[in-house]
Amino acid sequence: MEQIITSLLETDLYKFSMGQAIYHQYSDYKTTWTFKCRNDDVYFTDEMIEEIKRQISLFCNLRFNEDELEYLNNIRWLKGSYVDFLRLWEPRYEDFEIGRGEDEKLIIEAKGTWLNTSMYEVPVLAIVNEVYFRMNYDYDELLSSFKERLEKKIEDLKSGKYNIGSFSEFGLRRRLSGEAQEIEVKALCTNTYPGSVCIGTSNVYLAKKYGVKPVGTMAHEWIMCVGQGNHKHNCAYSNHYSMRSWVDEYSVLNGTALTDTITTDCFLKDFDLTYATLFSGVRHDSGDPYEWADKMIAHYEKLGIDPKTKTFLFSDSLNLEKADAINTKYKDKFKVAFGIGTFFSNDTCVRPLNIVMKVTRCNGSDVAKISDVQGKGMCKSQDYVDYLNRCIDWRMNND
């Protein structure tokens, strides 16, 4: 196979946003990242695993060039000190363990500094996806069905069948292939629609190539590592510590708060008037989107903030029908935005993979996510999950 990841820009923007804050504030943190395929009936052959190893090795040979660094330097909230660090940065193949487990499932684990290992997640997932679909199916047939379905989506937007307002393409980590995502991003961003507008993509490489906006702020890893990686912190206050660090780094820039790392209800304990004012909006990534939206509206109003001045970004398993319904209900109540991933980047005649690579340890201890719905977390220690739940329950009942 040809090289899949050909540029270190080929990752999601929030990896650079978090990377800068990690570089300035948490450069000594150590993390472990663990891959998991949630499809029970999916297995990777020996040939696939060897190709995944080869592709990750090729990725580790990449370096930023000056043109790419200049592009990053022109992103408003990225600082010259971090861009200079990236000039020296390189992935390390030695950080990876890749093989097969006792259950015959694919194992990928990365250990090292948070600065390094955070940058591996998205390219590794893109590599695993593309290797699997190219080697397990007739790729030309998949790409043909992908193009047909993409064309239908664009026609549905152009005709006004679905009106979803502002949306971004979030499909890099679970895309069919680099070729497919490039076709998709170019088509979505160059067409015009009566009730929708594609404002950009999370894929920094494609954003640069096609002159569209790179989109992304933070991921769950930020709240997990900042809030749980320091053993002196009470983990039920993870959102407080992570938002404080984010504001220290960015002030009012680049501010979309992610609410569901240790449940949205616990998040709201820390989302006080200061943070609700400084952050430009909030992101939904699990649980019922309508319950979440109503809860966030009520919280802003309780703080005396007009929800219409804030962006509510929805990014949980969306398609056009779901986005249209949400937009119709809430477009007059707040600034509605969507981040749409797999539905755009890997909709073919076969089922997409449900794969993740999550941070599972930080500074020698387990970390965990307790989202607003079961099944999205991943932790190696049930004891730690139980402990985190007890901490959250105590705070919700006593603080």
Short mmCIF file of C-alpha atoms in Angstrom, two decimals:
data_model
loop_
_atom_site.label_atom_id
_atom_site.label_comp_id
_atom_site.label_asym_id
_atom_site.label_seq_id
_atom_site.Cartn_x
_atom_site.Cartn_y
_atom_site.Cartn_z
CA MET A 1 0.00 0.00 0.00
CA GLU A 2 1.03 3.60 -0.56
CA GLN A 3 1.86 5.68 2.49
CA ILE A 4 -1.38 6.67 4.24
CA ILE A 5 -0.28 9.58 6.44
CA THR A 6 1.96 11.82 4.36
CA SER A 7 2.09 14.96 6.52
CA LEU A 8 2.21 15.63 10.26
CA LEU A 9 -0.53 18.20 9.63
CA GLU A 10 -2.83 15.26 8.88
CA THR A 11 -4.45 15.25 12.29
CA ASP A 12 -7.32 17.05 13.99
CA LEU A 13 -6.80 20.69 14.94
CA TYR A 14 -7.52 20.09 18.60
CA LYS A 15 -4.34 18.02 18.82
CA PHE A 16 -2.38 21.23 18.20
CA SER A 17 -4.60 23.28 20.51
CA MET A 18 -4.11 20.78 23.33
CA GLY A 19 -0.50 20.17 22.31
CA GLN A 20 0.45 23.80 22.88
CA ALA A 21 -1.10 23.82 26.35
CA ILE A 22 0.59 20.49 27.16
CA TYR A 23 3.93 21.88 25.98
CA HIS A 24 3.64 25.01 28.12
CA GLN A 25 2.09 23.46 31.24
CA TYR A 26 2.38 19.65 31.35
CA SER A 27 5.47 18.71 29.38
CA ASP A 28 6.56 16.22 32.07
CA TYR A 29 3.29 14.24 32.07
CA LYS A 30 3.50 10.60 30.96
CA THR A 31 0.55 8.77 29.42
CA THR A 32 -0.53 5.41 28.05
CA TRP A 33 -2.90 5.18 25.10
CA THR A 34 -4.84 2.03 24.25
CA PHE A 35 -6.56 1.04 21.01
CA LYS A 36 -9.90 -0.75 20.99
CA CYS A 37 -12.15 -2.00 18.21
CA ARG A 38 -15.71 -2.06 19.53
CA ASN A 39 -16.97 -4.27 16.68
CA ASP A 40 -17.12 -7.75 18.21
CA ASP A 41 -16.96 -9.56 14.86
CA VAL A 42 -13.97 -7.70 13.39
CA TYR A 43 -10.52 -9.30 13.29
CA PHE A 44 -7.27 -8.20 11.72
CA THR A 45 -5.18 -10.70 9.78
CA ASP A 46 -1.44 -11.08 10.24
CA GLU A 47 -0.96 -9.29 6.92
CA MET A 48 -3.08 -6.36 8.11
CA ILE A 49 -1.14 -6.07 11.36
CA GLU A 50 2.18 -6.06 9.51
CA GLU A 51 0.89 -3.34 7.19
CA ILE A 52 -0.33 -1.30 10.16
CA LYS A 53 3.16 -1.58 11.69
CA ARG A 54 4.74 -0.48 8.41
CA GLN A 55 2.39 2.48 8.04
CA ILE A 56 2.99 3.63 11.62
CA SER A 57 6.73 3.34 11.00
CA LEU A 58 6.37 5.51 7.89
CA PHE A 59 4.36 8.04 9.91
CA CYS A 60 7.17 8.14 12.48
CA ASN A 61 9.63 9.16 9.75
CA LEU A 62 7.69 12.35 8.96
CA ARG A 63 8.79 15.83 10.02
CA PHE A 64 7.13 19.24 9.74
CA ASN A 65 8.37 21.35 6.85
CA GLU A 66 8.65 25.14 6.98
CA ASP A 67 5.54 25.71 4.91
CA GLU A 68 3.48 23.65 7.35
CA LEU A 69 4.99 25.43 10.35
CA GLU A 70 4.24 28.80 8.83
CA TYR A 71 0.62 27.73 8.35
CA LEU A 72 0.38 26.77 12.04
CA ASN A 73 2.07 29.99 13.05
CA ASN A 74 -0.71 31.93 11.34
CA ILE A 75 -3.44 30.28 13.42
CA ARG A 76 -4.39 33.03 15.81
CA TRP A 77 -4.03 31.21 19.11
CA LEU A 78 -0.90 29.18 18.35
CA LYS A 79 2.32 30.73 19.67
CA GLY A 80 5.78 30.90 18.21
CA SER A 81 7.32 28.97 21.11
CA TYR A 82 5.13 25.94 20.36
CA VAL A 83 5.69 26.17 16.62
CA ASP A 84 9.44 26.21 17.29
CA PHE A 85 9.03 23.07 19.38
CA LEU A 86 7.19 21.39 16.50
CA ARG A 87 10.14 22.22 14.25
CA LEU A 88 12.14 19.78 16.40
CA TRP A 89 9.38 17.29 17.17
CA GLU A 90 9.28 13.79 15.73
CA PRO A 91 7.09 10.74 16.42
CA ARG A 92 8.88 7.76 17.99
CA TYR A 93 8.12 4.25 16.74
CA GLU A 94 9.72 2.98 19.97
CA ASP A 95 6.70 4.35 21.87
CA PHE A 96 4.43 1.73 20.25
CA GLU A 97 3.52 -1.85 21.07
CA ILE A 98 1.59 -3.48 18.21
CA GLY A 99 0.41 -7.08 18.05
CA ARG A 100 -2.42 -9.49 18.80
CA GLY A 101 -4.00 -10.31 22.15
CA GLU A 102 -5.16 -13.61 23.62
CA ASP A 103 -8.63 -12.92 22.21
CA GLU A 104 -7.03 -12.57 18.74
CA LYS A 105 -7.93 -8.86 18.72
CA LEU A 106 -5.56 -6.18 17.46
CA ILE A 107 -3.46 -4.55 20.19
CA ILE A 108 -1.95 -1.11 19.80
CA GLU A 109 -0.58 0.70 22.81
CA ALA A 110 1.56 3.84 23.00
CA LYS A 111 3.51 4.92 26.07
CA GLY A 112 5.59 8.03 26.59
CA THR A 113 5.26 11.74 27.22
CA TRP A 114 1.81 13.20 26.79
CA LEU A 115 3.40 15.59 24.27
CA ASN A 116 4.24 12.62 22.05
CA THR A 117 1.48 10.12 22.64
CA SER A 118 -1.36 12.60 22.22
CA MET A 119 -0.18 13.19 18.66
CA TYR A 120 -0.39 9.49 17.75
CA GLU A 121 -4.11 8.88 18.28
CA VAL A 122 -5.66 10.34 15.13
CA PRO A 123 -3.06 9.16 12.56
CA VAL A 124 -3.08 5.65 14.04
CA LEU A 125 -6.87 5.38 13.80
CA ALA A 126 -6.78 6.66 10.20
CA ILE A 127 -4.12 4.07 9.37
CA VAL A 128 -6.04 1.19 10.96
CA ASN A 129 -9.22 2.14 9.12
CA GLU A 130 -7.63 2.42 5.71
CA VAL A 131 -5.59 -0.76 6.04
CA TYR A 132 -8.68 -2.70 7.11
CA PHE A 133 -10.96 -1.50 4.32
CA ARG A 134 -8.38 -1.72 1.56
CA MET A 135 -7.24 -5.23 2.53
CA ASN A 136 -10.57 -6.74 3.59
CA TYR A 137 -12.88 -5.55 0.79
CA ASP A 138 -12.94 -4.53 -2.85
CA TYR A 139 -11.80 -0.97 -2.23
CA ASP A 140 -12.95 0.34 -5.62
CA GLU A 141 -16.44 -0.93 -4.88
CA LEU A 142 -16.43 0.76 -1.47
CA LEU A 143 -15.20 4.03 -2.94
CA SER A 144 -17.89 3.91 -5.63
CA SER A 145 -20.65 3.48 -3.04
CA PHE A 146 -19.04 6.22 -0.92
CA LYS A 147 -19.17 8.67 -3.84
CA GLU A 148 -22.79 7.81 -4.63
CA ARG A 149 -23.87 8.37 -1.04
CA LEU A 150 -21.87 11.59 -0.74
CA GLU A 151 -23.52 12.92 -3.90
CA LYS A 152 -26.94 12.12 -2.43
CA LYS A 153 -26.09 13.99 0.81
CA ILE A 154 -24.95 17.04 -1.12
CA GLU A 155 -28.12 17.00 -3.23
CA ASP A 156 -30.21 16.78 -0.03
CA LEU A 157 -28.42 19.87 1.30
CA LYS A 158 -28.59 21.77 -2.00
CA SER A 159 -32.29 21.06 -2.42
CA GLY A 160 -33.09 22.24 1.08
CA LYS A 161 -34.42 18.86 2.18
CA TYR A 162 -32.13 19.22 5.18
CA ASN A 163 -31.13 22.60 6.61
CA ILE A 164 -28.51 22.24 9.31
CA GLY A 165 -26.97 25.71 9.54
CA SER A 166 -23.22 25.75 10.27
CA PHE A 167 -21.40 22.44 10.18
CA SER A 168 -17.83 21.15 10.06
CA GLU A 169 -16.34 17.91 8.76
CA PHE A 170 -14.93 15.79 11.63
CA GLY A 171 -14.23 12.51 9.84
CA LEU A 172 -10.46 11.95 9.82
CA ARG A 173 -10.13 9.28 12.50
CA ARG A 174 -12.76 6.94 11.04
CA ARG A 175 -12.53 7.75 7.34
CA LEU A 176 -12.65 5.15 4.59
CA SER A 177 -9.35 6.47 3.23
CA GLY A 178 -7.37 9.63 2.70
CA GLU A 179 -8.61 9.69 -0.89
CA ALA A 180 -12.24 9.48 0.21
CA GLN A 181 -11.92 12.23 2.81
CA GLU A 182 -10.28 14.58 0.35
CA ILE A 183 -13.12 14.03 -2.14
CA GLU A 184 -15.64 14.63 0.63
CA VAL A 185 -14.07 17.78 2.11
CA LYS A 186 -13.59 19.37 -1.32
CA ALA A 187 -17.21 18.63 -2.29
CA LEU A 188 -18.76 19.77 0.99
CA CYS A 189 -16.81 23.02 1.14
CA THR A 190 -17.13 24.08 -2.50
CA ASN A 191 -20.88 23.57 -2.88
CA THR A 192 -23.41 26.09 -1.60
CA TYR A 193 -26.66 25.28 0.19
CA PRO A 194 -29.74 27.40 0.97
CA GLY A 195 -29.94 26.52 4.66
CA SER A 196 -26.50 25.11 5.49
CA VAL A 197 -22.85 26.05 5.25
CA CYS A 198 -19.76 23.88 5.65
CA ILE A 199 -17.34 26.14 7.53
CA GLY A 200 -14.33 23.80 7.48
CA THR A 201 -12.75 20.56 8.61
CA SER A 202 -10.90 19.25 11.65
CA ASN A 203 -8.24 17.82 9.29
CA VAL A 204 -5.53 20.48 9.35
CA TYR A 205 -3.80 19.13 6.24
CA LEU A 206 -6.97 19.36 4.14
CA ALA A 207 -7.91 22.72 5.65
CA LYS A 208 -4.56 24.07 4.48
CA LYS A 209 -4.78 22.41 1.06
CA TYR A 210 -8.26 23.74 0.25
CA GLY A 211 -8.08 27.06 2.07
CA VAL A 212 -10.91 26.32 4.49
CA LYS A 213 -11.11 26.83 8.24
CA PRO A 214 -9.44 24.27 10.53
CA VAL A 215 -11.83 23.48 13.38
CA GLY A 216 -11.29 22.07 16.88
CA THR A 217 -10.65 22.99 20.51
CA MET A 218 -10.24 20.19 23.08
CA ALA A 219 -10.90 16.46 23.56
CA HIS A 220 -11.72 14.36 26.61
CA GLU A 221 -8.03 13.58 27.12
CA TRP A 222 -7.48 17.20 28.20
CA ILE A 223 -9.97 17.01 31.08
CA MET A 224 -8.91 13.47 32.01
CA CYS A 225 -5.17 14.14 32.18
CA VAL A 226 -5.26 17.63 33.68
CA GLY A 227 -7.96 16.69 36.17
CA GLN A 228 -6.86 13.16 37.07
CA GLY A 229 -3.15 13.11 36.20
CA ASN A 230 -2.21 15.21 39.23
CA HIS A 231 -2.68 12.85 42.17
CA LYS A 232 -3.23 15.78 44.55
CA HIS A 233 -6.44 16.72 42.72
CA ASN A 234 -9.88 15.47 43.62
CA CYS A 235 -10.90 13.90 40.30
CA ALA A 236 -14.50 15.15 40.68
CA TYR A 237 -13.09 18.64 40.08
CA SER A 238 -11.44 17.66 36.78
CA ASN A 239 -13.41 20.25 34.81
CA HIS A 240 -12.35 23.06 37.13
CA TYR A 241 -8.65 22.28 36.78
CA SER A 242 -8.83 21.75 33.03
CA MET A 243 -10.82 24.92 32.32
CA ARG A 244 -8.51 26.96 34.53
CA SER A 245 -5.48 25.69 32.60
CA TRP A 246 -7.20 26.33 29.28
CA VAL A 247 -8.01 29.91 30.19
CA ASP A 248 -4.43 30.41 31.41
CA GLU A 249 -3.26 29.33 27.95
CA TYR A 250 -5.86 30.95 25.70
CA SER A 251 -7.84 33.54 27.67
CA VAL A 252 -10.99 34.11 25.55
CA LEU A 253 -9.57 32.52 22.37
CA ASN A 254 -10.34 29.03 21.12
CA GLY A 255 -12.95 28.35 23.76
CA THR A 256 -15.48 25.56 23.27
CA ALA A 257 -15.89 23.65 26.52
CA LEU A 258 -16.44 19.88 26.37
CA THR A 259 -19.07 18.97 28.94
CA ASP A 260 -19.34 15.19 29.30
CA THR A 261 -15.97 13.86 30.50
CA ILE A 262 -17.26 13.19 34.03
CA THR A 263 -20.95 13.81 33.25
CA THR A 264 -22.50 17.12 32.23
CA ASP A 265 -24.18 17.54 35.62
CA CYS A 266 -20.78 17.50 37.33
CA PHE A 267 -19.39 19.83 34.65
CA LEU A 268 -22.06 22.39 35.47
CA LYS A 269 -20.81 22.53 39.06
CA ASP A 270 -17.64 24.16 37.72
CA PHE A 271 -19.06 26.04 34.74
CA ASP A 272 -19.58 29.22 36.76
CA LEU A 273 -20.14 32.77 35.56
CA THR A 274 -16.44 33.31 34.83
CA TYR A 275 -15.98 30.22 32.66
CA ALA A 276 -19.41 30.50 31.06
CA THR A 277 -18.50 34.04 30.03
CA LEU A 278 -14.96 33.29 28.81
CA PHE A 279 -15.81 30.17 26.79
CA SER A 280 -17.60 30.95 23.54
CA GLY A 281 -19.72 27.83 23.77
CA VAL A 282 -20.06 24.17 24.69
CA ARG A 283 -19.85 20.82 22.90
CA HIS A 284 -22.23 17.86 23.15
CA ASP A 285 -20.69 14.42 22.62
CA SER A 286 -22.90 11.91 24.47
CA GLY A 287 -26.40 11.42 25.81
CA ASP A 288 -29.69 12.86 24.62
CA PRO A 289 -28.90 16.05 22.66
CA TYR A 290 -32.26 17.66 23.48
CA GLU A 291 -31.98 17.07 27.22
CA TRP A 292 -28.42 18.41 27.08
CA ALA A 293 -29.40 21.53 25.12
CA ASP A 294 -32.29 22.36 27.46
CA LYS A 295 -30.01 21.84 30.46
CA MET A 296 -27.35 24.15 29.02
CA ILE A 297 -29.93 26.83 28.13
CA ALA A 298 -31.24 26.76 31.70
CA HIS A 299 -27.72 26.97 33.11
CA TYR A 300 -26.77 30.00 30.99
CA GLU A 301 -30.02 31.72 31.89
CA LYS A 302 -29.47 31.04 35.59
CA LEU A 303 -26.10 32.78 35.27
CA GLY A 304 -27.69 35.75 33.52
CA ILE A 305 -26.13 34.94 30.13
CA ASP A 306 -28.20 35.03 26.96
CA PRO A 307 -27.83 31.58 25.32
CA LYS A 308 -28.21 33.27 21.92
CA THR A 309 -24.70 34.67 22.37
CA LYS A 310 -23.20 31.17 22.75
CA THR A 311 -22.41 28.34 20.31
CA PHE A 312 -23.76 24.87 21.05
CA LEU A 313 -21.70 22.36 19.03
CA PHE A 314 -23.19 18.91 18.53
CA SER A 315 -20.78 16.10 17.57
CA ASP A 316 -22.26 12.78 18.67
CA SER A 317 -22.98 10.25 15.88
CA LEU A 318 -24.77 12.74 13.68
CA ASN A 319 -26.39 12.43 10.27
CA LEU A 320 -28.29 15.01 8.25
CA GLU A 321 -31.69 14.00 9.59
CA LYS A 322 -30.59 14.30 13.23
CA ALA A 323 -28.81 17.60 12.60
CA ASP A 324 -31.80 19.04 10.76
CA ALA A 325 -34.13 18.19 13.63
CA ILE A 326 -31.82 19.76 16.21
CA ASN A 327 -31.32 22.87 14.10
CA THR A 328 -35.05 23.29 13.52
CA LYS A 329 -35.78 23.13 17.23
CA TYR A 330 -32.98 25.33 18.51
CA LYS A 331 -31.82 27.72 15.75
CA ASP A 332 -33.62 30.64 17.41
CA LYS A 333 -32.41 29.78 20.92
CA PHE A 334 -28.62 29.64 20.48
CA LYS A 335 -25.94 29.46 17.79
CA VAL A 336 -26.26 25.90 16.49
CA ALA A 337 -23.23 24.14 15.02
CA PHE A 338 -22.44 20.55 14.09
CA GLY A 339 -19.31 18.44 13.78
CA ILE A 340 -20.15 15.47 11.55
CA GLY A 341 -17.69 12.60 11.22
CA THR A 342 -18.21 9.01 10.12
CA PHE A 343 -21.51 9.76 8.35
CA PHE A 344 -19.57 11.91 5.88
CA SER A 345 -16.18 10.17 5.78
CA ASN A 346 -17.05 6.45 5.83
CA ASP A 347 -20.59 5.88 4.61
CA THR A 348 -20.37 2.95 2.18
CA CYS A 349 -22.09 -0.33 1.39
CA VAL A 350 -20.40 -1.95 4.43
CA ARG A 351 -20.57 -1.09 8.12
CA PRO A 352 -17.84 1.30 9.35
CA LEU A 353 -15.48 0.31 12.12
CA ASN A 354 -16.14 1.62 15.62
CA ILE A 355 -12.55 2.09 16.74
CA VAL A 356 -11.04 4.33 19.39
CA MET A 357 -7.64 5.03 20.90
CA LYS A 358 -8.03 6.48 24.38
CA VAL A 359 -5.70 7.64 27.12
CA THR A 360 -5.92 4.99 29.86
CA ARG A 361 -3.14 6.01 32.25
CA CYS A 362 -1.52 9.28 33.25
CA ASN A 363 1.51 9.63 35.50
CA GLY A 364 1.30 6.01 36.59
CA SER A 365 -2.38 5.95 37.55
CA ASP A 366 -5.56 5.01 35.73
CA VAL A 367 -7.75 7.70 34.21
CA ALA A 368 -11.33 7.34 33.03
CA LYS A 369 -14.21 9.07 31.29
CA ILE A 370 -17.73 8.86 32.74
CA SER A 371 -19.82 10.28 29.92
CA ASP A 372 -23.56 10.90 29.73
CA VAL A 373 -24.22 7.46 28.24
CA GLN A 374 -22.78 4.03 28.97
CA GLY A 375 -20.33 2.41 26.59
CA LYS A 376 -18.18 5.40 25.57
CA GLY A 377 -15.64 5.10 28.38
CA MET A 378 -12.54 2.95 28.40
CA CYS A 379 -10.49 2.19 31.50
CA LYS A 380 -8.33 -0.81 32.43
CA SER A 381 -9.35 -0.69 36.09
CA GLN A 382 -12.95 -1.11 37.20
CA ASP A 383 -11.78 -0.19 40.70
CA TYR A 384 -10.73 3.22 39.43
CA VAL A 385 -14.03 3.69 37.57
CA ASP A 386 -15.88 2.85 40.79
CA TYR A 387 -13.70 5.32 42.70
CA LEU A 388 -14.31 8.08 40.17
CA ASN A 389 -18.05 7.45 40.30
CA ARG A 390 -17.98 7.64 44.10
CA CYS A 391 -16.14 10.97 43.93
CA ILE A 392 -18.66 12.35 41.45
CA ASP A 393 -21.62 11.09 43.50
CA TRP A 394 -20.21 12.62 46.69
CA ARG A 395 -19.73 15.98 45.02
CA MET A 396 -23.16 15.98 43.43
CA ASN A 397 -24.75 15.24 46.80
CA ASN A 398 -22.58 17.37 49.09
CA ASP A 399 -20.94 20.24 47.22
#
